[in-house]
Short mmCIF file of C-alpha atoms and ligand atoms in Angstrom, two decimals:
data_model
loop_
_atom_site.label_atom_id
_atom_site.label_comp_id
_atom_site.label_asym_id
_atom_site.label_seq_id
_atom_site.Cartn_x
_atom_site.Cartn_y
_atom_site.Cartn_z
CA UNK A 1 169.05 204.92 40.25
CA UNK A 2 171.53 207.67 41.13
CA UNK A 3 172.94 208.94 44.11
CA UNK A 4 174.18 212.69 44.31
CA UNK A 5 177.04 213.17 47.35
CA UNK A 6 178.47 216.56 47.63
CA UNK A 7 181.72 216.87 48.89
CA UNK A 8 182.40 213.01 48.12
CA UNK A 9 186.64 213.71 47.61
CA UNK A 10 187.45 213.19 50.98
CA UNK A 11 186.27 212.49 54.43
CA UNK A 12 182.54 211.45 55.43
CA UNK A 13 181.35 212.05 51.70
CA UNK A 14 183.91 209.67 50.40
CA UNK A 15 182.61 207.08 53.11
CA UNK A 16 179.27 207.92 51.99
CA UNK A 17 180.04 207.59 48.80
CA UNK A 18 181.50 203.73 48.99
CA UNK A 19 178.88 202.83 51.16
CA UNK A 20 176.10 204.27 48.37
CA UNK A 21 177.94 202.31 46.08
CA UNK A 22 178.09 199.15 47.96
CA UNK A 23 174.48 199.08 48.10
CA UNK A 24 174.01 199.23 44.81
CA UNK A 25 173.33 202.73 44.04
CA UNK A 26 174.80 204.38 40.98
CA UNK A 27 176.65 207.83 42.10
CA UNK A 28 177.11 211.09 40.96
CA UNK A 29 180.52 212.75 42.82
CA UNK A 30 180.98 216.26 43.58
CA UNK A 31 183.45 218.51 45.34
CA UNK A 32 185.89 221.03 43.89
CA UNK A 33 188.82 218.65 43.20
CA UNK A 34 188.10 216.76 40.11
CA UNK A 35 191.29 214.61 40.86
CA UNK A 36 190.24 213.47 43.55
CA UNK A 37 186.93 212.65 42.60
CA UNK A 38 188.49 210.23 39.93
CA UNK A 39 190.66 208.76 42.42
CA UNK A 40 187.43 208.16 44.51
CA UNK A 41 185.60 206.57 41.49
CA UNK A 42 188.18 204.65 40.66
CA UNK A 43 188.63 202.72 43.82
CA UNK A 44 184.65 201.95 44.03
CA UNK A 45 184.18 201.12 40.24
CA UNK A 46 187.01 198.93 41.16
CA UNK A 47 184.80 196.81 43.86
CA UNK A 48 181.84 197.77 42.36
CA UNK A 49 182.65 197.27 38.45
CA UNK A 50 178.92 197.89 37.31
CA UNK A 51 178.32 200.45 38.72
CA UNK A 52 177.40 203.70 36.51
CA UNK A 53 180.10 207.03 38.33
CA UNK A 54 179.67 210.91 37.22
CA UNK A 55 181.91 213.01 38.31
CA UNK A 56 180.85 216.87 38.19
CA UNK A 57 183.46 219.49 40.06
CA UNK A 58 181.92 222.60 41.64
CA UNK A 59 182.60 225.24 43.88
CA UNK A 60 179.76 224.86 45.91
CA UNK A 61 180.06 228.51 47.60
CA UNK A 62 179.33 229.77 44.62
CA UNK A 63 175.76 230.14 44.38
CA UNK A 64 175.66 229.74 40.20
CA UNK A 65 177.73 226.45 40.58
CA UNK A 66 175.01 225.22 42.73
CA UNK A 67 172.25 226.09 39.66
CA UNK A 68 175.18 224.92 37.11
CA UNK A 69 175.48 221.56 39.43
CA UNK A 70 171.32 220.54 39.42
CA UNK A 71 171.31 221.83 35.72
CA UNK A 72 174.40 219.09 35.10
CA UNK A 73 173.02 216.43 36.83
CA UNK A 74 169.24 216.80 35.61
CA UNK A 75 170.75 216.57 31.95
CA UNK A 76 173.71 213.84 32.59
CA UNK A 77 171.61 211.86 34.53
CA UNK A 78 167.94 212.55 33.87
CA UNK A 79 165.97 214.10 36.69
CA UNK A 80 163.76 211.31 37.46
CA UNK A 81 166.74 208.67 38.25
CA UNK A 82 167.79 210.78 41.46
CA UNK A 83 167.11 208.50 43.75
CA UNK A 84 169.56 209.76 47.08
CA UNK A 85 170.43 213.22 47.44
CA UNK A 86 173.49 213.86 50.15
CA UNK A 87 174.39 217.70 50.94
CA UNK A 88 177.57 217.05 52.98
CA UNK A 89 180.42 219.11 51.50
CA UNK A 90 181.10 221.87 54.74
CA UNK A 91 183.89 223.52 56.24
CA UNK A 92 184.68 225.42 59.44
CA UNK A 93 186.76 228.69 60.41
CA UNK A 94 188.15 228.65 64.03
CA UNK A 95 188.66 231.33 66.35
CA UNK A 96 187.35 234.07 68.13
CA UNK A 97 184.51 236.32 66.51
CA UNK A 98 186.23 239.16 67.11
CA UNK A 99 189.70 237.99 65.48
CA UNK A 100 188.41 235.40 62.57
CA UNK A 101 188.38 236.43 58.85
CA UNK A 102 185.10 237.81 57.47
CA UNK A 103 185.44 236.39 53.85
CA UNK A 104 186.09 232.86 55.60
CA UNK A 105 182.74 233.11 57.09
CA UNK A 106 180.77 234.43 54.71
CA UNK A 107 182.47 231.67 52.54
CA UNK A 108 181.71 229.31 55.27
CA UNK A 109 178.11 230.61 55.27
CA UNK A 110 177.39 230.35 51.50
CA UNK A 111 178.77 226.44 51.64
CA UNK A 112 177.12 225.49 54.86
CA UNK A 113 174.00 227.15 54.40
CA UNK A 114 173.17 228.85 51.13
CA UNK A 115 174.06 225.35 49.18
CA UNK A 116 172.70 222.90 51.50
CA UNK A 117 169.59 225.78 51.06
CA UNK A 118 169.59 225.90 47.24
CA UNK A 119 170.17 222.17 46.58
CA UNK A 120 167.44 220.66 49.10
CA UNK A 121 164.72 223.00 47.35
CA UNK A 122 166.01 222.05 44.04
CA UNK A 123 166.47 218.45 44.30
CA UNK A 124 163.40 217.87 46.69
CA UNK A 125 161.26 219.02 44.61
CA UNK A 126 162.20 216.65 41.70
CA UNK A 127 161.68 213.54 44.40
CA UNK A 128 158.32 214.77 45.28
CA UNK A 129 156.97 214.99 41.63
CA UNK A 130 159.02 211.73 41.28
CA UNK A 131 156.84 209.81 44.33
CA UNK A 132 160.11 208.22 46.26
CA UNK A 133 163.68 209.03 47.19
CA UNK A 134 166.00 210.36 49.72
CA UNK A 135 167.55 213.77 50.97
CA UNK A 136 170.24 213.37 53.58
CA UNK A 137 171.75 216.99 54.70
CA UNK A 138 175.18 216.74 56.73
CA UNK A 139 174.89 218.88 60.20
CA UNK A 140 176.13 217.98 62.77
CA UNK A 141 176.29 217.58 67.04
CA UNK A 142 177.27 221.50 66.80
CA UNK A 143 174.00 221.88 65.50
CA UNK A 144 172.64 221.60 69.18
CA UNK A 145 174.00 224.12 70.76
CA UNK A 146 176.28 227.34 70.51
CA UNK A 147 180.16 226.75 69.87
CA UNK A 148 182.13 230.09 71.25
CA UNK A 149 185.40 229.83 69.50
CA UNK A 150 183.85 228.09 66.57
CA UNK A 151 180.46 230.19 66.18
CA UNK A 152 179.90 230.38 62.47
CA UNK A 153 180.26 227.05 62.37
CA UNK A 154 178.13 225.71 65.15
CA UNK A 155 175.59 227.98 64.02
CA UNK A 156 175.43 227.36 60.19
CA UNK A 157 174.93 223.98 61.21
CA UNK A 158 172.35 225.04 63.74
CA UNK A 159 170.69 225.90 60.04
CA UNK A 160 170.65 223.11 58.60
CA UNK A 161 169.56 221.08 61.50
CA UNK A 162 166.39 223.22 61.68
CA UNK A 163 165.54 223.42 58.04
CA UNK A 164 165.85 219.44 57.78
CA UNK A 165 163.87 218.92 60.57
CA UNK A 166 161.02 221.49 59.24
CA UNK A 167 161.01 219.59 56.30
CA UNK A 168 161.25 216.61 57.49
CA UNK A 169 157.77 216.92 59.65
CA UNK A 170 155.92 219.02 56.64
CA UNK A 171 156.71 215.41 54.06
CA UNK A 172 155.44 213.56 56.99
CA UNK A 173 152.16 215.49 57.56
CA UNK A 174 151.79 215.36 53.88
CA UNK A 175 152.55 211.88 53.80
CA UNK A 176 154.91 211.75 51.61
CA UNK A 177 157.35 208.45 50.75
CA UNK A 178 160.37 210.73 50.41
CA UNK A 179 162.68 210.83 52.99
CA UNK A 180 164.34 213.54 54.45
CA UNK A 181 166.96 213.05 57.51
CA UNK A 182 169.63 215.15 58.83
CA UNK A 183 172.74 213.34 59.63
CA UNK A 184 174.43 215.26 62.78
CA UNK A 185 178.26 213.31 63.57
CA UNK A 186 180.26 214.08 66.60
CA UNK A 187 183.85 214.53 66.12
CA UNK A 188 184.59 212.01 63.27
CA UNK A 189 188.37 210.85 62.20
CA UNK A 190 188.75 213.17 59.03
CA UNK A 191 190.94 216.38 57.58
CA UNK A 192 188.07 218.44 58.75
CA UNK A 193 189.57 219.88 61.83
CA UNK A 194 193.04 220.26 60.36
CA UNK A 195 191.03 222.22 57.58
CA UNK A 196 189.23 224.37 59.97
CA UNK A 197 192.12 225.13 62.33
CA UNK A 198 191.00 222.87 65.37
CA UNK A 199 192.96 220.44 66.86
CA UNK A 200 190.93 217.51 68.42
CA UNK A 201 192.67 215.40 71.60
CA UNK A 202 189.61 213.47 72.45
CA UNK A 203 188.23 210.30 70.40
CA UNK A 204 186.75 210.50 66.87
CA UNK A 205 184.51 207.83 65.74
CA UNK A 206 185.73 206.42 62.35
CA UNK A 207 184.51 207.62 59.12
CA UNK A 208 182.87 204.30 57.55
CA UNK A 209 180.79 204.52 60.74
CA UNK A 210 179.15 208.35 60.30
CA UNK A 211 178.60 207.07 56.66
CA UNK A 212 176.95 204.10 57.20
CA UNK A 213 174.93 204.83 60.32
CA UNK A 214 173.91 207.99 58.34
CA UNK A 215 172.55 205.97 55.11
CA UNK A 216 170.99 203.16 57.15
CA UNK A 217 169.48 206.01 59.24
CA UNK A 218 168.03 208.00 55.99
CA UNK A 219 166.65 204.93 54.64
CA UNK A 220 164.71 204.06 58.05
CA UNK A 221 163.63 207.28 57.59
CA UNK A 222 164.72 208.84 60.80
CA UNK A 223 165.03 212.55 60.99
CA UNK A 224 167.85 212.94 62.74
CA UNK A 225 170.94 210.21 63.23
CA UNK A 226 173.70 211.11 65.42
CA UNK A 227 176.52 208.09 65.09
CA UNK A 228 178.36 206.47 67.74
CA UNK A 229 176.89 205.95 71.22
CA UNK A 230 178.69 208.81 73.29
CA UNK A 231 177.59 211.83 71.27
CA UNK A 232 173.46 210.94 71.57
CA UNK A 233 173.79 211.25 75.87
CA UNK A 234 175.98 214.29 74.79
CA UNK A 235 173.45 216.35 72.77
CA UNK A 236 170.69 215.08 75.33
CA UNK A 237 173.29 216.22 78.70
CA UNK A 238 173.69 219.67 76.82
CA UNK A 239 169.81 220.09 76.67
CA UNK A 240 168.75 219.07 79.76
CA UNK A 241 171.40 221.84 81.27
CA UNK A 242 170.11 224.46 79.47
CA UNK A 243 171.27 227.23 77.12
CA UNK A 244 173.88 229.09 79.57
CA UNK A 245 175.54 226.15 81.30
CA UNK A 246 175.57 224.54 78.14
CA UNK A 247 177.19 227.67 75.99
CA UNK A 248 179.75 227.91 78.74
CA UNK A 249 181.19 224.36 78.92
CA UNK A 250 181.14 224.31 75.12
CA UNK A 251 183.34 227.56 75.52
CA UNK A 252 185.64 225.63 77.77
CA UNK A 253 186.11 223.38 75.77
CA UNK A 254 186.27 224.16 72.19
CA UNK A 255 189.07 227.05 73.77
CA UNK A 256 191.35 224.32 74.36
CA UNK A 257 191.27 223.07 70.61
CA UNK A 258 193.36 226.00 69.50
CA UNK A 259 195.72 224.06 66.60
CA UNK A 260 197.35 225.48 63.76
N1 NAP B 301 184.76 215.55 60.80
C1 NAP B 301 183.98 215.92 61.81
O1 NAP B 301 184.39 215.87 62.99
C2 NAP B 301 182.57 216.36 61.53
C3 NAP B 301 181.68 216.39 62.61
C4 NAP B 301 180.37 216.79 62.37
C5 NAP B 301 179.98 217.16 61.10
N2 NAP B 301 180.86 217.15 60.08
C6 NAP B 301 180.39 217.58 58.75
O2 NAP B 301 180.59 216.54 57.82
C7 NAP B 301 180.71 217.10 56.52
C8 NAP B 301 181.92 216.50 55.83
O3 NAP B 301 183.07 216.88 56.58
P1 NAP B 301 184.38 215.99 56.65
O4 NAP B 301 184.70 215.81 58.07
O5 NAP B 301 184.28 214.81 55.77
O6 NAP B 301 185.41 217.07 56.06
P2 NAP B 301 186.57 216.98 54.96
O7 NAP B 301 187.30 215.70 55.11
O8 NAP B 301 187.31 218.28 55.10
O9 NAP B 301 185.75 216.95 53.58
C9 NAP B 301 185.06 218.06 53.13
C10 NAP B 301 184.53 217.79 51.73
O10 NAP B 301 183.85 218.97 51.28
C11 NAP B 301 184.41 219.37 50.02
N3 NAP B 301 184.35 220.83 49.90
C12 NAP B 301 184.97 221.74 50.69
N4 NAP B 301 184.73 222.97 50.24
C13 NAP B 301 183.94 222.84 49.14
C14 NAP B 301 183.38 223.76 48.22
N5 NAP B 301 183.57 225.09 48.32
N6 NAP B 301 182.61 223.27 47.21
C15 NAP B 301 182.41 221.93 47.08
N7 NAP B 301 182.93 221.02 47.92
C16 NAP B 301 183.69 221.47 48.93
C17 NAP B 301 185.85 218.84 50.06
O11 NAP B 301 186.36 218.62 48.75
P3 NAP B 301 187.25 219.68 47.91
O12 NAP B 301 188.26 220.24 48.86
O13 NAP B 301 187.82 218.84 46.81
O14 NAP B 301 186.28 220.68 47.41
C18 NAP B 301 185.65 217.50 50.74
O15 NAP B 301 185.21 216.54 49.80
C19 NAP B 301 180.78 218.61 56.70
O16 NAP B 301 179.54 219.18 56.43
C20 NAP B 301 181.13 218.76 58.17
O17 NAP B 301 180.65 219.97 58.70
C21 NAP B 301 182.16 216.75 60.26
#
């Protein structure tokens, strides 16, 4: 059965990815670079030597390469042999509202939210009719709370923490054996914040641990699975003080992570 990881070139998708394939899982690996996709199938065929690896680029901002992706997958893999669906390619744009770049955002919306959007529905609904699998959608800690100085971000991730959880609780009421978790990391050791602009000071938790606690998570089927220990008594400390308080520590904060 196949796994489908977005974004699996780099970072937590790449962890993902390996970890998929550890278990046994045969993978299907998207993200725009198809170089690095290879490289990434290379080194897990290379532990994992039976295991069947597509490799399909996309743009995933690009709403018709999110169609063209399902369409690719449903014919090079067969519809009913999607077993684990993972919707973690994302990005971020820092700075102030005022000052940030309107096409990065929008951009940042369309990958954050319009893909995760278009390839739950799609995929989902192929699990359902097939009576079992797995949709794990990458959010994130941000997704708890408002992020002044990041706020595209923190709230496109607000999205898809909401939308997974809806869905998660309307499988459940209809009893349904698919699964459907939203994996939600704290600051995690990849090129993300270089990418976005943010520099980070304070510990990350390593990558093979977001991937793996998110997978084992999934699989329990727990609807949300925030890694580490620090960043659960985090996201709990930033509810129990309330929107305000919370909105302006996060602003102190995230100010101070100014970087390139
Ligand atoms: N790192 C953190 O601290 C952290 C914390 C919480 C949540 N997250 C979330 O975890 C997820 C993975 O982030 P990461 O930290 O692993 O970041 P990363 O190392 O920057 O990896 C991002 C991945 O997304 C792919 N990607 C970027 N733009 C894309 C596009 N337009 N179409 C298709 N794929 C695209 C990238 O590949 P290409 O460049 O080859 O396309 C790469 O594989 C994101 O959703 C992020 O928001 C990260």
């Amino acid at each position: 059965m196949y796994a489908l990881v977005t974004g699996a070139s780099a970072g937590i998708g790449m962890e993902i990815a390996r970890y998929l394939g550890k278990l046994g899982y045969d993978l299907i690996l998207t993200a725009r670079s198809e170089e690095k996709l290879r490289h990434v199938r290379a080194g897990i065929l290379k532990r994992y030597p039976g295991r069947t690896i597509l490799v399909i680029p996309a743009d995933l901002s690009q709403r018709e390469e999110c169609f063209r992706l399902y369409q690719e997958v449903c014919e090079q893999a067969g519809r009913e042999n999607i077993e684990f669906v993972v919707n973690n390619a994302g990005r971020g744009v820092y700075g102030l509202f005022l000052e940030t770049d309107l096409e990065q955002e929008l951009n940042l919306i369309d990958l954050n939210v319009t893909a995760v959007h278009i390839l739950s529905k799609l995929f989902l609904r192929d699990l359902v009719e097939n009576g079992h699998g797995v949709l794990l959608n990458v959010g994130s800690c941000a997704g708890f709370m408002a992020g002044p100085t990041f706020s595209s971000y923190y709230a496109s991730k607000s999205y898809v923490v909401r939308l997974t959880e809806a869905i998660h609780e309307e499988l459940r009421r209809a009893k349904s054996p698919v699964k459907v978790s939203c994996l939600c990391p704290g600051p995690t050791a990849t090129a993300f914040n270089d990418n976005s602009g943010v520099k980070v000071s304070g510990k990350q938790i390593p990558t093979p641990q977001a991937a793996r606690e998110g997978v084992d998570g999934a699989l329990a089927g727990k609807m949300i699975v925030i890694p580490g220990r620090k960043m659960p008594f985090v996201v709990g400390a930033s509810r129990l003080m309330g929107e305000h308080l919370s909105t302006m520590i996060n602003y102190s904060l995230q100010v101070k992570k100014a970087g390139k």
